GROMACS .gro file of C-alpha atoms in nm:
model
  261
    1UNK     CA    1  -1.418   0.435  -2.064
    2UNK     CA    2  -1.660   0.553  -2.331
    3UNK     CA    3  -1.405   0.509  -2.617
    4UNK     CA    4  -1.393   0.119  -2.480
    5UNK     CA    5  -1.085   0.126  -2.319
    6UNK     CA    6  -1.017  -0.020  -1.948
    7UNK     CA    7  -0.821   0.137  -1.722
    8UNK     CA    8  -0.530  -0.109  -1.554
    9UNK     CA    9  -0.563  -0.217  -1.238
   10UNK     CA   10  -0.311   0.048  -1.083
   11UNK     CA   11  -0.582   0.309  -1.189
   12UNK     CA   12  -0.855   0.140  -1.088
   13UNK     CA   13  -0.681   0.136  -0.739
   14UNK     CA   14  -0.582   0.468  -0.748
   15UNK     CA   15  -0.904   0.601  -0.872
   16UNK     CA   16  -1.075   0.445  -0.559
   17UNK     CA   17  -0.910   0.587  -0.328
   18UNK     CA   18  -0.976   0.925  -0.452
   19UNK     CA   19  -1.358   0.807  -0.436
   20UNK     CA   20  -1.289   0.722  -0.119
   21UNK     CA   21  -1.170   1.037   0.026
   22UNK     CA   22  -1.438   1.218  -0.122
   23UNK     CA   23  -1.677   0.974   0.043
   24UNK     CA   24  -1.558   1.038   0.411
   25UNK     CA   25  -1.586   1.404   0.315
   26UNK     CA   26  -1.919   1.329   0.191
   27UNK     CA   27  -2.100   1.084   0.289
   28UNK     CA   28  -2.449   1.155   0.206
   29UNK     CA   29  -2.365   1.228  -0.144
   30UNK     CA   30  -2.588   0.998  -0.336
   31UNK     CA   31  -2.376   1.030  -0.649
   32UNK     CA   32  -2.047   1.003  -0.435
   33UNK     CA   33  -2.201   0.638  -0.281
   34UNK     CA   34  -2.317   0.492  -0.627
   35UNK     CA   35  -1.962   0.554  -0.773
   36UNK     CA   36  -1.812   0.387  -0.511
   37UNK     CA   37  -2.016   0.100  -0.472
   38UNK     CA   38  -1.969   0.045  -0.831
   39UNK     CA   39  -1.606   0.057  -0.770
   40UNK     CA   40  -1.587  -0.217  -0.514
   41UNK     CA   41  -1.912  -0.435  -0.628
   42UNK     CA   42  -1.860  -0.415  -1.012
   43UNK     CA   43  -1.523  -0.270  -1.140
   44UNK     CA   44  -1.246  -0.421  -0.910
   45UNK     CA   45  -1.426  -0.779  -0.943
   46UNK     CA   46  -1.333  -0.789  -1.287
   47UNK     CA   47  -0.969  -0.822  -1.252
   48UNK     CA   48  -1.032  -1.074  -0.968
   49UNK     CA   49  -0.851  -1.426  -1.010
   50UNK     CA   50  -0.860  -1.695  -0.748
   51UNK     CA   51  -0.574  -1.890  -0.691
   52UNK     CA   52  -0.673  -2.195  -0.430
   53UNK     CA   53  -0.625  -2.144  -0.039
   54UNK     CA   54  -0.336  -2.038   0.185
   55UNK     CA   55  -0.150  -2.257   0.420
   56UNK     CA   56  -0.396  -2.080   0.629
   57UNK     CA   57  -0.706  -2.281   0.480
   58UNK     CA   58  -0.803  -1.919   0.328
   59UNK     CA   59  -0.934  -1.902   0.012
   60UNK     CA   60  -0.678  -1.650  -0.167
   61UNK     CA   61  -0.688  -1.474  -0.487
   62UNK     CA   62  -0.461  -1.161  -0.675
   63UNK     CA   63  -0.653  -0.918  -0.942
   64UNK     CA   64  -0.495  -0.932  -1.263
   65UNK     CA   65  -0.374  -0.586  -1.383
   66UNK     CA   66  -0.617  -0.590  -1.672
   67UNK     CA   67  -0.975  -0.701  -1.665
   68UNK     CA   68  -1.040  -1.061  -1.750
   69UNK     CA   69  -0.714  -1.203  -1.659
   70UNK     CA   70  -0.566  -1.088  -1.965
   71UNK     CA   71  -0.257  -0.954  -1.788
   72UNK     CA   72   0.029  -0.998  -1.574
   73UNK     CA   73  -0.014  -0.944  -1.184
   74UNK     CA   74   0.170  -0.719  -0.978
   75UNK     CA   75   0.205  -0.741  -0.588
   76UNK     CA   76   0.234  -0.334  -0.543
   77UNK     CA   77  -0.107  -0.348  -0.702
   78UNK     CA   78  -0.292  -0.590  -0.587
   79UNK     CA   79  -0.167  -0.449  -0.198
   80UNK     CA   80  -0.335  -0.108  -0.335
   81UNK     CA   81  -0.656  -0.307  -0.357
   82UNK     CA   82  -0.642  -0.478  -0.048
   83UNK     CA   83  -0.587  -0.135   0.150
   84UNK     CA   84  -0.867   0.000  -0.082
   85UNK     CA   85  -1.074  -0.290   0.060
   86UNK     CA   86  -1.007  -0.204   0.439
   87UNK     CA   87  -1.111   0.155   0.389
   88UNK     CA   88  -1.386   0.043   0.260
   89UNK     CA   89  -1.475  -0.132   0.530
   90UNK     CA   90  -1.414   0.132   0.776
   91UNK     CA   91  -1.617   0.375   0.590
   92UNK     CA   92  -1.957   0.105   0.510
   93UNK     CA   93  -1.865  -0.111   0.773
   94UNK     CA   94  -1.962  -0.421   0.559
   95UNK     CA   95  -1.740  -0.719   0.685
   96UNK     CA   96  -1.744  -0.870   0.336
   97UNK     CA   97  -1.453  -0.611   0.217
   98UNK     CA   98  -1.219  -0.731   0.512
   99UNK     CA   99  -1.309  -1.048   0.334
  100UNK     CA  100  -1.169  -0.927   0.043
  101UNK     CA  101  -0.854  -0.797   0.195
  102UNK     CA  102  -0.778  -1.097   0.403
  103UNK     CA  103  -0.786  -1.321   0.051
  104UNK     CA  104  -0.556  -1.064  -0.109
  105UNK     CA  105  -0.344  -1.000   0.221
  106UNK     CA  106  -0.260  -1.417   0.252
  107UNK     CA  107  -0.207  -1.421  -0.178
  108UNK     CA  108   0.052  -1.139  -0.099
  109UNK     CA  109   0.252  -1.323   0.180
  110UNK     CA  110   0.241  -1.648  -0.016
  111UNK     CA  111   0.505  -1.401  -0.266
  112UNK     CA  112   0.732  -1.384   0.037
  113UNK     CA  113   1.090  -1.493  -0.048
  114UNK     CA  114   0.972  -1.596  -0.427
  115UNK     CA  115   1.115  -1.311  -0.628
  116UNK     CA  116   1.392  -1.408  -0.890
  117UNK     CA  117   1.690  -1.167  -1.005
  118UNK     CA  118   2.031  -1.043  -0.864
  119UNK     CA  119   1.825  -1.021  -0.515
  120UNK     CA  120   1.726  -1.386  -0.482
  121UNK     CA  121   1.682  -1.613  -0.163
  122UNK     CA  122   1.688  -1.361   0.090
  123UNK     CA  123   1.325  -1.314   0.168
  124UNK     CA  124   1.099  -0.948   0.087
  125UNK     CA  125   0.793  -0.946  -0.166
  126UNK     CA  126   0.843  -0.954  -0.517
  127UNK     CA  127   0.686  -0.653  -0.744
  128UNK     CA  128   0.564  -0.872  -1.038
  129UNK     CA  129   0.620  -1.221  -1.026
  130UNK     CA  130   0.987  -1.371  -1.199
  131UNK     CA  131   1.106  -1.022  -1.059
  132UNK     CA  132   1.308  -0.860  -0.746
  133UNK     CA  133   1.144  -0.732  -0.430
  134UNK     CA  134   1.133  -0.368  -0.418
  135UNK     CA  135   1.076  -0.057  -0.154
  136UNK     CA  136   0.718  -0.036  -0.376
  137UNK     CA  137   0.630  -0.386  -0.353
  138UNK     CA  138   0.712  -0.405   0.053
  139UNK     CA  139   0.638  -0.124   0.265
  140UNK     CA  140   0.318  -0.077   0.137
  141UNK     CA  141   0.260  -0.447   0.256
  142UNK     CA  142   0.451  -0.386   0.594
  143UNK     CA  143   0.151  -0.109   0.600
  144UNK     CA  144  -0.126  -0.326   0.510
  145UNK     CA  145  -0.060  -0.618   0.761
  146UNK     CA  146  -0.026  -0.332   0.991
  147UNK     CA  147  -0.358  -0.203   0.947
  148UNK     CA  148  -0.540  -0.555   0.909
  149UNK     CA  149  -0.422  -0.618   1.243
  150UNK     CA  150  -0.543  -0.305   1.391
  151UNK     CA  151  -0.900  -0.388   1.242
  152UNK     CA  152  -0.887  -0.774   1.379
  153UNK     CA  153  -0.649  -0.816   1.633
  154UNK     CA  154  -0.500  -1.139   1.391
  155UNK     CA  155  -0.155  -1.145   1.544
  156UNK     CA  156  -0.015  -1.359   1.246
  157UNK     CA  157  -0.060  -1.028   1.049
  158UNK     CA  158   0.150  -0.824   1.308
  159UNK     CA  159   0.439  -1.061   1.297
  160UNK     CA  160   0.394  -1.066   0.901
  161UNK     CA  161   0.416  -0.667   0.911
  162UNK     CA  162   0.730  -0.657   1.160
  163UNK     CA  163   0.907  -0.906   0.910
  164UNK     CA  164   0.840  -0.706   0.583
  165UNK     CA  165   0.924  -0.378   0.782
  166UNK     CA  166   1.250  -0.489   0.893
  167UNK     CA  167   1.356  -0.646   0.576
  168UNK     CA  168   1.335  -0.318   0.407
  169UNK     CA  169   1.516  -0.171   0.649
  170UNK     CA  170   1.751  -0.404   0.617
  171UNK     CA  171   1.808  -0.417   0.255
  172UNK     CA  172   1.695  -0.124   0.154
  173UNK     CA  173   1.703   0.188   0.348
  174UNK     CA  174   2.001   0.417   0.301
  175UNK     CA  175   2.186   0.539   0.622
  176UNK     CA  176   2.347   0.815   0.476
  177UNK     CA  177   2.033   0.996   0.368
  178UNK     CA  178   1.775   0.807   0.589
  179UNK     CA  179   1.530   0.671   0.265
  180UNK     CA  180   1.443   0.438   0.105
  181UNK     CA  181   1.568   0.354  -0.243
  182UNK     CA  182   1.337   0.209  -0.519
  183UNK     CA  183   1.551  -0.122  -0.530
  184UNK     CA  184   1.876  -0.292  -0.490
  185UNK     CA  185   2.091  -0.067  -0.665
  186UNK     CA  186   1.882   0.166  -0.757
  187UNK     CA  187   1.914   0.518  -0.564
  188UNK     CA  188   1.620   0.656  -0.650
  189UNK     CA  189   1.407   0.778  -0.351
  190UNK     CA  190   1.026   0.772  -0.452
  191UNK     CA  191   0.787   1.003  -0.256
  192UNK     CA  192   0.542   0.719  -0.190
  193UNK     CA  193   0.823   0.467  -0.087
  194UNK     CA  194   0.951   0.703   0.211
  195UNK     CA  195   0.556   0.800   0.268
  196UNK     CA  196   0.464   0.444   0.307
  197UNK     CA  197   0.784   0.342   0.555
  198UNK     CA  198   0.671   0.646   0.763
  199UNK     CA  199   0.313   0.492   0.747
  200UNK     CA  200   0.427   0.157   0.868
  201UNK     CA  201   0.675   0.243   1.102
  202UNK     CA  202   0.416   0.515   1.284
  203UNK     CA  203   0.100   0.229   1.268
  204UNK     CA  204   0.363   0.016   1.421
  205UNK     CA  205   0.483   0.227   1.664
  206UNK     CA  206   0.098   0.297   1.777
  207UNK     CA  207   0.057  -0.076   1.783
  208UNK     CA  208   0.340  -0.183   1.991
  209UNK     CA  209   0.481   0.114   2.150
  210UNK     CA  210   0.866   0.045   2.058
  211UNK     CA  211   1.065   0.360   2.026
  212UNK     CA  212   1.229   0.215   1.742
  213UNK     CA  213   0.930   0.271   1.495
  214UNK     CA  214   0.860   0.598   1.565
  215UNK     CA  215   1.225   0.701   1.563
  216UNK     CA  216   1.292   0.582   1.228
  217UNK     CA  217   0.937   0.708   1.101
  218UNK     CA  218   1.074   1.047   1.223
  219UNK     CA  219   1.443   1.013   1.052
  220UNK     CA  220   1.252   0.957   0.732
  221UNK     CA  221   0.987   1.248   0.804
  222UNK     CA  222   1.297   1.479   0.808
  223UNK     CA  223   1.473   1.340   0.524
  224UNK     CA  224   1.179   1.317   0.263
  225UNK     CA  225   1.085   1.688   0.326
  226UNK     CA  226   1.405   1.795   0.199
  227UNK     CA  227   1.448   1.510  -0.055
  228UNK     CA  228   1.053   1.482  -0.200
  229UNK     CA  229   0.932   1.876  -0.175
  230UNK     CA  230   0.964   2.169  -0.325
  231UNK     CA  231   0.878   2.540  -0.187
  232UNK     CA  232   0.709   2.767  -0.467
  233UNK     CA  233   0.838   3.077  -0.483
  234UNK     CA  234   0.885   3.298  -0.129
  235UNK     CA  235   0.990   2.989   0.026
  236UNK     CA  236   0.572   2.991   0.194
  237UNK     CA  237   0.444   2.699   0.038
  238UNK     CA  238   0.577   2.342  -0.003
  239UNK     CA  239   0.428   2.063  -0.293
  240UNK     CA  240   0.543   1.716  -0.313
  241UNK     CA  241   0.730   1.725  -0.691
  242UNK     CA  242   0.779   1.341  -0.769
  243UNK     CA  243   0.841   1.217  -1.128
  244UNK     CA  244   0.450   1.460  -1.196
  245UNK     CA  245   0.281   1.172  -1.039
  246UNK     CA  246   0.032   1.321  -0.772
  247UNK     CA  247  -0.064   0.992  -0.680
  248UNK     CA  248   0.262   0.884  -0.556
  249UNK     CA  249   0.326   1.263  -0.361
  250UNK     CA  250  -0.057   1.160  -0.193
  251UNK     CA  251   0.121   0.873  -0.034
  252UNK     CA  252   0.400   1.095   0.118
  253UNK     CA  253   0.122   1.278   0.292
  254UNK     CA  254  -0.038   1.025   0.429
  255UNK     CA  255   0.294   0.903   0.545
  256UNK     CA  256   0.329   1.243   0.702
  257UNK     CA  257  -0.115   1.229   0.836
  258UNK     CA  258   0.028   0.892   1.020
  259UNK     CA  259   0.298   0.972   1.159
  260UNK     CA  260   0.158   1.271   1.301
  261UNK     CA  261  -0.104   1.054   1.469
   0.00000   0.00000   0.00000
């Protein structure tokens, strides 16, 4: 910023897929396609760390939350980044940014089953590492594998998305009110965690065709428009009202985009 500040990486992430958006809408936009490049070529490689290869024999890496490695890194981030990185290259096309994603996406799994707390040994994604997996942490990555395997076909990133998908199910979905709860005892029912299990469970139904996916993507559909909106007066209009945090309501609607796909 001009008063020398850097935005986290959570902004950063956030602020690109706003630039994004306004890229598909406007593609020709001169301005619009400098800002983004800038984005993926110059911003979001500062906060780039690598960390050695995968299992895999793929080079992986996380970004640090601030620039420089000067932070801690977070796994709810860094999978904002890597879906950042496949829209970007469905919208230029350039295989470098699935690149970018795939090094990210195999960093992210390597976190399976390594959280630490009162939810240990039990598997699911931590949200910062020495921490507990949460809803924010995992069905955004249950999305991500999703959609990497839709753009290659990799079937190790299917069978990585089913696992993460059912785990939160598992552990933390909440029968009684069909969402998804933040964490292990923690009721709270963020718009973007119940947008991004509707996300994953719709790209996985579309994948794989089992009725199971799209039922509980439509369970949670119901659910989150009485739980995560509010009408404005007359009852006409309906806004996502989460915690003032537009970017979180965004991800309930694209929750709702996908599932009605």
């Amino acid at each position: 910023g001009a008063d020398g500040n850097v935005m986290t990486l959570w902004g950063v992430g956030s602020f690109t897929e706003a630039v994004a958006e306004i890229y598909k809408m406007f593609p020709d936009d001169e301005e619009i396609k400098t800002v983004y490049d800038r984005l993926l070529n110059r911003c979001i490689p500062r906060y780039r760390v690598p960390v050695g290869t995968s299992d895999r024999g793929i080079q992986m890496c996380y970004y640090n939350a601030s620039a420089g490695n000067k932070g801690d890194y977070y796994y709810d981030d860094d999978l904002w980044i890597a879906i950042q990185f496949m829209e970007a290259y469905i919208n230029l096309g350039e295989e470098k940014y699935l690149k970018n994603a795939e090094s990210l996406l195999e960093f992210i799994w390597s976190g399976w089953g390594k959280g630490s707390g009162e939810d240990l040994g039990y598997g699911g994604i931590p949200w910062k590492v020495d921490t507990g997996p949460l809803t924010c942490s995992n069905a955004p990555a249950a999305y991500a594998f999703a959609r990497y395997y839709q753009l290659t076909g990799d079937e190790v990133f299917l069978e990585r998305a089913k696992t993460v998908y059912a785990w939160v199910r598992e552990y933390l979905f909440m029968p009684t009110s069909s969402l998804y709860m933040d964490g292990p005892g923690n009721n709270w029912s963020g718009s973007y965690n119940n947008g991004l299990m509707i996300a994953a469970g719709s790209v996985l139904y579309s994948i794989t065709g089992e009725s199971s996916y799209y039922d509980e993507a439509r369970r949670t559909a119901y659910a989150a428009f009485g739980n995560n909106f509010d009408s404005a007066p007359g009852g006409m209009i309906y806004f996502a009202n989460d915690i003032d945090n537009p970017w979180m309501d965004a991800w309930l609607v694209k929750g709702y985009v996908e599932f009605y796909k």
